[in-house]
GROMACS .gro file of C-alpha atoms in nm:
model
  265
    1UNK     CA    1  -4.042  -1.378  -4.486
    2UNK     CA    2  -3.945  -1.748  -4.308
    3UNK     CA    3  -3.774  -1.682  -3.945
    4UNK     CA    4  -3.690  -1.942  -3.695
    5UNK     CA    5  -3.730  -1.905  -3.404
    6UNK     CA    6  -3.693  -2.178  -3.061
    7UNK     CA    7  -3.937  -2.242  -2.777
    8UNK     CA    8  -3.881  -2.268  -2.426
    9UNK     CA    9  -3.879  -2.667  -2.461
   10UNK     CA   10  -3.556  -2.617  -2.758
   11UNK     CA   11  -3.720  -2.658  -3.037
   12UNK     CA   12  -3.662  -2.464  -3.345
   13UNK     CA   13  -3.973  -2.374  -3.610
   14UNK     CA   14  -3.954  -2.175  -3.902
   15UNK     CA   15  -4.249  -2.015  -3.918
   16UNK     CA   16  -4.308  -1.752  -4.257
   17UNK     CA   17  -4.288  -1.379  -4.048
   18UNK     CA   18  -4.518  -1.207  -3.891
   19UNK     CA   19  -4.786  -1.488  -3.840
   20UNK     CA   20  -5.147  -1.398  -3.968
   21UNK     CA   21  -5.326  -1.759  -3.894
   22UNK     CA   22  -5.179  -1.843  -3.553
   23UNK     CA   23  -5.411  -2.073  -3.293
   24UNK     CA   24  -5.343  -2.063  -3.003
   25UNK     CA   25  -5.431  -2.380  -2.697
   26UNK     CA   26  -5.375  -2.182  -2.382
   27UNK     CA   27  -5.636  -1.981  -2.203
   28UNK     CA   28  -5.355  -1.722  -2.078
   29UNK     CA   29  -5.143  -1.673  -2.410
   30UNK     CA   30  -5.479  -1.587  -2.563
   31UNK     CA   31  -5.509  -1.392  -2.399
   32UNK     CA   32  -5.137  -1.211  -2.433
   33UNK     CA   33  -5.201  -1.237  -2.765
   34UNK     CA   34  -5.523  -1.055  -2.844
   35UNK     CA   35  -5.418  -0.766  -2.589
   36UNK     CA   36  -5.091  -0.711  -2.810
   37UNK     CA   37  -5.373  -0.647  -3.048
   38UNK     CA   38  -5.294  -0.985  -3.273
   39UNK     CA   39  -5.711  -0.949  -3.321
   40UNK     CA   40  -5.703  -1.037  -3.698
   41UNK     CA   41  -5.455  -1.288  -3.625
   42UNK     CA   42  -5.649  -1.544  -3.438
   43UNK     CA   43  -5.823  -1.801  -3.631
   44UNK     CA   44  -5.876  -2.010  -3.380
   45UNK     CA   45  -5.836  -2.089  -3.006
   46UNK     CA   46  -5.916  -2.338  -2.682
   47UNK     CA   47  -6.292  -2.395  -2.521
   48UNK     CA   48  -6.095  -2.219  -2.200
   49UNK     CA   49  -5.996  -1.946  -2.411
   50UNK     CA   50  -6.254  -1.646  -2.185
   51UNK     CA   51  -6.083  -1.364  -2.224
   52UNK     CA   52  -6.134  -1.161  -2.372
   53UNK     CA   53  -6.479  -1.275  -2.352
   54UNK     CA   54  -6.640  -1.073  -2.666
   55UNK     CA   55  -6.345  -1.256  -2.943
   56UNK     CA   56  -6.406  -1.589  -2.750
   57UNK     CA   57  -6.720  -1.601  -2.917
   58UNK     CA   58  -6.621  -1.479  -3.223
   59UNK     CA   59  -6.351  -1.771  -3.322
   60UNK     CA   60  -6.333  -2.194  -3.403
   61UNK     CA   61  -6.259  -2.327  -3.060
   62UNK     CA   62  -6.042  -2.585  -3.142
   63UNK     CA   63  -6.116  -2.836  -2.845
   64UNK     CA   64  -6.001  -2.859  -2.514
   65UNK     CA   65  -5.632  -2.842  -2.346
   66UNK     CA   66  -5.604  -3.103  -2.293
   67UNK     CA   67  -5.874  -3.237  -2.540
   68UNK     CA   68  -5.761  -3.061  -2.886
   69UNK     CA   69  -5.949  -3.168  -3.182
   70UNK     CA   70  -5.690  -3.228  -3.472
   71UNK     CA   71  -5.858  -3.262  -3.756
   72UNK     CA   72  -6.041  -2.866  -3.701
   73UNK     CA   73  -5.682  -2.787  -3.672
   74UNK     CA   74  -5.578  -2.884  -3.992
   75UNK     CA   75  -5.876  -2.741  -4.133
   76UNK     CA   76  -5.773  -2.458  -4.030
   77UNK     CA   77  -5.421  -2.453  -4.190
   78UNK     CA   78  -5.284  -2.217  -3.910
   79UNK     CA   79  -4.890  -2.055  -3.992
   80UNK     CA   80  -4.808  -2.097  -3.654
   81UNK     CA   81  -4.926  -2.291  -3.329
   82UNK     CA   82  -4.871  -2.154  -2.941
   83UNK     CA   83  -4.932  -2.366  -2.658
   84UNK     CA   84  -4.768  -2.543  -2.388
   85UNK     CA   85  -4.615  -2.786  -2.202
   86UNK     CA   86  -4.807  -2.838  -1.866
   87UNK     CA   87  -5.150  -2.811  -2.042
   88UNK     CA   88  -5.130  -2.931  -2.353
   89UNK     CA   89  -5.067  -3.302  -2.407
   90UNK     CA   90  -4.741  -3.427  -2.564
   91UNK     CA   91  -4.898  -3.709  -2.787
   92UNK     CA   92  -5.214  -3.329  -2.925
   93UNK     CA   93  -4.859  -3.157  -2.967
   94UNK     CA   94  -4.619  -3.388  -3.162
   95UNK     CA   95  -4.941  -3.490  -3.419
   96UNK     CA   96  -4.999  -3.107  -3.478
   97UNK     CA   97  -4.590  -3.050  -3.473
   98UNK     CA   98  -4.564  -3.231  -3.742
   99UNK     CA   99  -4.749  -3.032  -3.988
  100UNK     CA  100  -4.783  -2.691  -3.830
  101UNK     CA  101  -4.509  -2.466  -3.676
  102UNK     CA  102  -4.611  -2.512  -3.307
  103UNK     CA  103  -4.402  -2.269  -3.070
  104UNK     CA  104  -4.451  -2.463  -2.686
  105UNK     CA  105  -4.364  -2.194  -2.358
  106UNK     CA  106  -4.288  -2.424  -1.974
  107UNK     CA  107  -4.338  -2.140  -1.668
  108UNK     CA  108  -4.274  -2.210  -1.308
  109UNK     CA  109  -4.217  -1.856  -1.236
  110UNK     CA  110  -4.282  -1.496  -1.252
  111UNK     CA  111  -3.920  -1.425  -1.405
  112UNK     CA  112  -4.069  -1.713  -1.699
  113UNK     CA  113  -4.366  -1.546  -1.735
  114UNK     CA  114  -4.249  -1.185  -1.820
  115UNK     CA  115  -3.967  -1.426  -2.054
  116UNK     CA  116  -4.213  -1.587  -2.228
  117UNK     CA  117  -4.417  -1.234  -2.324
  118UNK     CA  118  -4.136  -1.154  -2.403
  119UNK     CA  119  -4.066  -1.394  -2.691
  120UNK     CA  120  -4.411  -1.405  -2.798
  121UNK     CA  121  -4.377  -1.058  -2.898
  122UNK     CA  122  -4.041  -1.159  -3.101
  123UNK     CA  123  -4.224  -1.459  -3.296
  124UNK     CA  124  -4.523  -1.211  -3.365
  125UNK     CA  125  -4.381  -0.905  -3.436
  126UNK     CA  126  -4.539  -0.738  -3.113
  127UNK     CA  127  -4.198  -0.641  -2.941
  128UNK     CA  128  -4.286  -0.257  -2.849
  129UNK     CA  129  -4.599  -0.408  -2.709
  130UNK     CA  130  -4.445  -0.725  -2.554
  131UNK     CA  131  -4.195  -0.458  -2.339
  132UNK     CA  132  -4.454  -0.238  -2.193
  133UNK     CA  133  -4.638  -0.484  -2.043
  134UNK     CA  134  -4.400  -0.685  -1.893
  135UNK     CA  135  -4.316  -0.318  -1.790
  136UNK     CA  136  -4.602  -0.264  -1.622
  137UNK     CA  137  -4.565  -0.679  -1.462
  138UNK     CA  138  -4.223  -0.576  -1.308
  139UNK     CA  139  -4.283  -0.254  -1.213
  140UNK     CA  140  -4.586  -0.370  -0.963
  141UNK     CA  141  -4.514  -0.704  -0.854
  142UNK     CA  142  -4.137  -0.540  -0.736
  143UNK     CA  143  -4.380  -0.351  -0.537
  144UNK     CA  144  -4.581  -0.634  -0.409
  145UNK     CA  145  -4.247  -0.781  -0.287
  146UNK     CA  146  -4.222  -0.473  -0.128
  147UNK     CA  147  -4.513  -0.440   0.023
  148UNK     CA  148  -4.519  -0.788   0.193
  149UNK     CA  149  -4.203  -0.725   0.349
  150UNK     CA  150  -4.298  -0.362   0.478
  151UNK     CA  151  -4.582  -0.522   0.665
  152UNK     CA  152  -4.387  -0.827   0.785
  153UNK     CA  153  -4.653  -1.066   0.582
  154UNK     CA  154  -4.492  -1.403   0.663
  155UNK     CA  155  -4.789  -1.681   0.638
  156UNK     CA  156  -4.775  -2.089   0.624
  157UNK     CA  157  -5.018  -2.199   0.368
  158UNK     CA  158  -5.143  -2.429   0.115
  159UNK     CA  159  -5.330  -2.330  -0.174
  160UNK     CA  160  -5.596  -2.610  -0.315
  161UNK     CA  161  -5.701  -2.650  -0.662
  162UNK     CA  162  -5.927  -2.970  -0.666
  163UNK     CA  163  -6.175  -3.212  -0.454
  164UNK     CA  164  -6.244  -3.507  -0.379
  165UNK     CA  165  -5.953  -3.597  -0.385
  166UNK     CA  166  -5.779  -3.252  -0.261
  167UNK     CA  167  -5.516  -3.147  -0.499
  168UNK     CA  168  -5.275  -2.862  -0.368
  169UNK     CA  169  -5.071  -2.666  -0.589
  170UNK     CA  170  -4.674  -2.772  -0.467
  171UNK     CA  171  -4.350  -2.691  -0.543
  172UNK     CA  172  -4.273  -2.635  -0.877
  173UNK     CA  173  -4.549  -2.455  -0.980
  174UNK     CA  174  -4.589  -2.088  -1.135
  175UNK     CA  175  -4.907  -2.107  -0.875
  176UNK     CA  176  -4.610  -2.107  -0.617
  177UNK     CA  177  -4.352  -1.806  -0.697
  178UNK     CA  178  -4.625  -1.613  -0.644
  179UNK     CA  179  -4.737  -1.713  -0.322
  180UNK     CA  180  -4.363  -1.647  -0.248
  181UNK     CA  181  -4.420  -1.247  -0.360
  182UNK     CA  182  -4.663  -1.149  -0.200
  183UNK     CA  183  -4.495  -1.339   0.162
  184UNK     CA  184  -4.615  -1.664   0.163
  185UNK     CA  185  -4.449  -1.985   0.187
  186UNK     CA  186  -4.592  -2.292   0.053
  187UNK     CA  187  -4.618  -2.577   0.290
  188UNK     CA  188  -4.622  -2.863   0.032
  189UNK     CA  189  -4.272  -2.969  -0.031
  190UNK     CA  190  -4.438  -3.171  -0.312
  191UNK     CA  191  -4.394  -3.049  -0.651
  192UNK     CA  192  -4.652  -3.028  -0.905
  193UNK     CA  193  -5.033  -3.053  -0.825
  194UNK     CA  194  -4.995  -3.381  -0.516
  195UNK     CA  195  -5.305  -3.495  -0.371
  196UNK     CA  196  -5.378  -3.455   0.035
  197UNK     CA  197  -5.550  -3.496   0.320
  198UNK     CA  198  -5.726  -3.265   0.513
  199UNK     CA  199  -5.544  -3.455   0.809
  200UNK     CA  200  -5.183  -3.420   0.663
  201UNK     CA  201  -5.294  -3.057   0.622
  202UNK     CA  202  -5.395  -3.019   0.992
  203UNK     CA  203  -5.019  -3.136   1.089
  204UNK     CA  204  -4.878  -2.870   0.896
  205UNK     CA  205  -4.989  -2.601   1.116
  206UNK     CA  206  -5.062  -2.355   0.777
  207UNK     CA  207  -5.212  -1.993   0.852
  208UNK     CA  208  -5.372  -1.964   0.546
  209UNK     CA  209  -5.578  -2.180   0.318
  210UNK     CA  210  -5.635  -2.076   0.014
  211UNK     CA  211  -5.924  -2.181  -0.257
  212UNK     CA  212  -5.858  -2.133  -0.610
  213UNK     CA  213  -6.183  -2.069  -0.801
  214UNK     CA  214  -6.046  -2.297  -1.130
  215UNK     CA  215  -5.965  -2.573  -1.168
  216UNK     CA  216  -6.266  -2.614  -0.914
  217UNK     CA  217  -6.490  -2.416  -0.873
  218UNK     CA  218  -6.442  -2.417  -0.491
  219UNK     CA  219  -6.688  -2.180  -0.281
  220UNK     CA  220  -6.856  -2.108   0.036
  221UNK     CA  221  -6.969  -2.433   0.148
  222UNK     CA  222  -6.644  -2.635   0.076
  223UNK     CA  223  -6.513  -2.308   0.369
  224UNK     CA  224  -6.709  -2.458   0.604
  225UNK     CA  225  -6.620  -2.782   0.512
  226UNK     CA  226  -6.234  -2.702   0.576
  227UNK     CA  227  -6.310  -2.512   0.887
  228UNK     CA  228  -6.484  -2.833   1.093
  229UNK     CA  229  -6.174  -3.007   0.982
  230UNK     CA  230  -5.887  -2.777   1.008
  231UNK     CA  231  -6.016  -2.453   1.285
  232UNK     CA  232  -5.738  -2.288   1.360
  233UNK     CA  233  -5.645  -2.176   1.008
  234UNK     CA  234  -5.809  -1.891   0.754
  235UNK     CA  235  -5.975  -1.986   0.468
  236UNK     CA  236  -5.982  -1.800   0.181
  237UNK     CA  237  -6.205  -1.795  -0.129
  238UNK     CA  238  -5.898  -1.666  -0.444
  239UNK     CA  239  -5.922  -1.571  -0.837
  240UNK     CA  240  -5.748  -1.872  -1.009
  241UNK     CA  241  -5.658  -1.631  -1.249
  242UNK     CA  242  -5.458  -1.410  -1.095
  243UNK     CA  243  -5.310  -1.698  -0.914
  244UNK     CA  244  -5.245  -1.907  -1.187
  245UNK     CA  245  -5.298  -1.725  -1.536
  246UNK     CA  246  -4.918  -1.587  -1.683
  247UNK     CA  247  -4.975  -1.317  -1.998
  248UNK     CA  248  -5.137  -0.971  -1.982
  249UNK     CA  249  -5.386  -1.111  -1.697
  250UNK     CA  250  -5.033  -1.059  -1.414
  251UNK     CA  251  -5.115  -0.684  -1.459
  252UNK     CA  252  -5.451  -0.692  -1.375
  253UNK     CA  253  -5.335  -0.969  -1.071
  254UNK     CA  254  -5.093  -0.681  -0.949
  255UNK     CA  255  -5.415  -0.473  -0.826
  256UNK     CA  256  -5.591  -0.776  -0.700
  257UNK     CA  257  -5.320  -0.869  -0.492
  258UNK     CA  258  -5.194  -0.546  -0.355
  259UNK     CA  259  -5.592  -0.546  -0.207
  260UNK     CA  260  -5.558  -0.884  -0.117
  261UNK     CA  261  -5.281  -0.809   0.073
  262UNK     CA  262  -5.442  -0.646   0.319
  263UNK     CA  263  -5.611  -0.957   0.405
  264UNK     CA  264  -5.301  -1.095   0.556
  265UNK     CA  265  -5.168  -0.792   0.807
   0.00000   0.00000   0.00000
């Protein structure tokens, strides 16, 4: 049966429904698809789609999120490809869309993430499973927001994702929304992921600097490096997946942030 869907970039696609040969091009959405129960349907994923690890080992790797193996994808003959505007390159997506149905997400907030879960649930015929995940995520993050208010968490923060040059998560990002829910105000006012200097960060009088585990693997030695330049800020290593993965990982993120908030009051 053919069925039409509109993705989050306003593009209409028509697929054989329900799809039986799915390629996922984004790690967090790949994990979501497995958690929705699509064990047999997922035939390809990227080399960064590492969760769940036992499923990762069994599937064909179609390159990286930014550099896909287009010829391999064509050989696999998917009946649905699922990607993301930020994670995947426009040229790759346009080339694939000439041959296959490609559904794209475009996510900036927790609400966007939950909408995506619901829409992917519709797309792959897993509406009840998607609805249950969204119930858990909504309840958990509402509780986190309440706890942050009750405990008067109000931290001025910078969230670093890269080194040489330092880069931070700015406005109009999913990370920015997750920070706000947990009582943290992002001091980086530029949009997306601007380069920053430690000298500039020092002038912001930030309370807290968070060093993400991905895409740059910050470690203890980097804490000391930054503390020398900005001695008055608290510096913490954080799990980047919890702050930036927007699929079913958000269920696990709730418990992570319950514990994380305890470090802030």
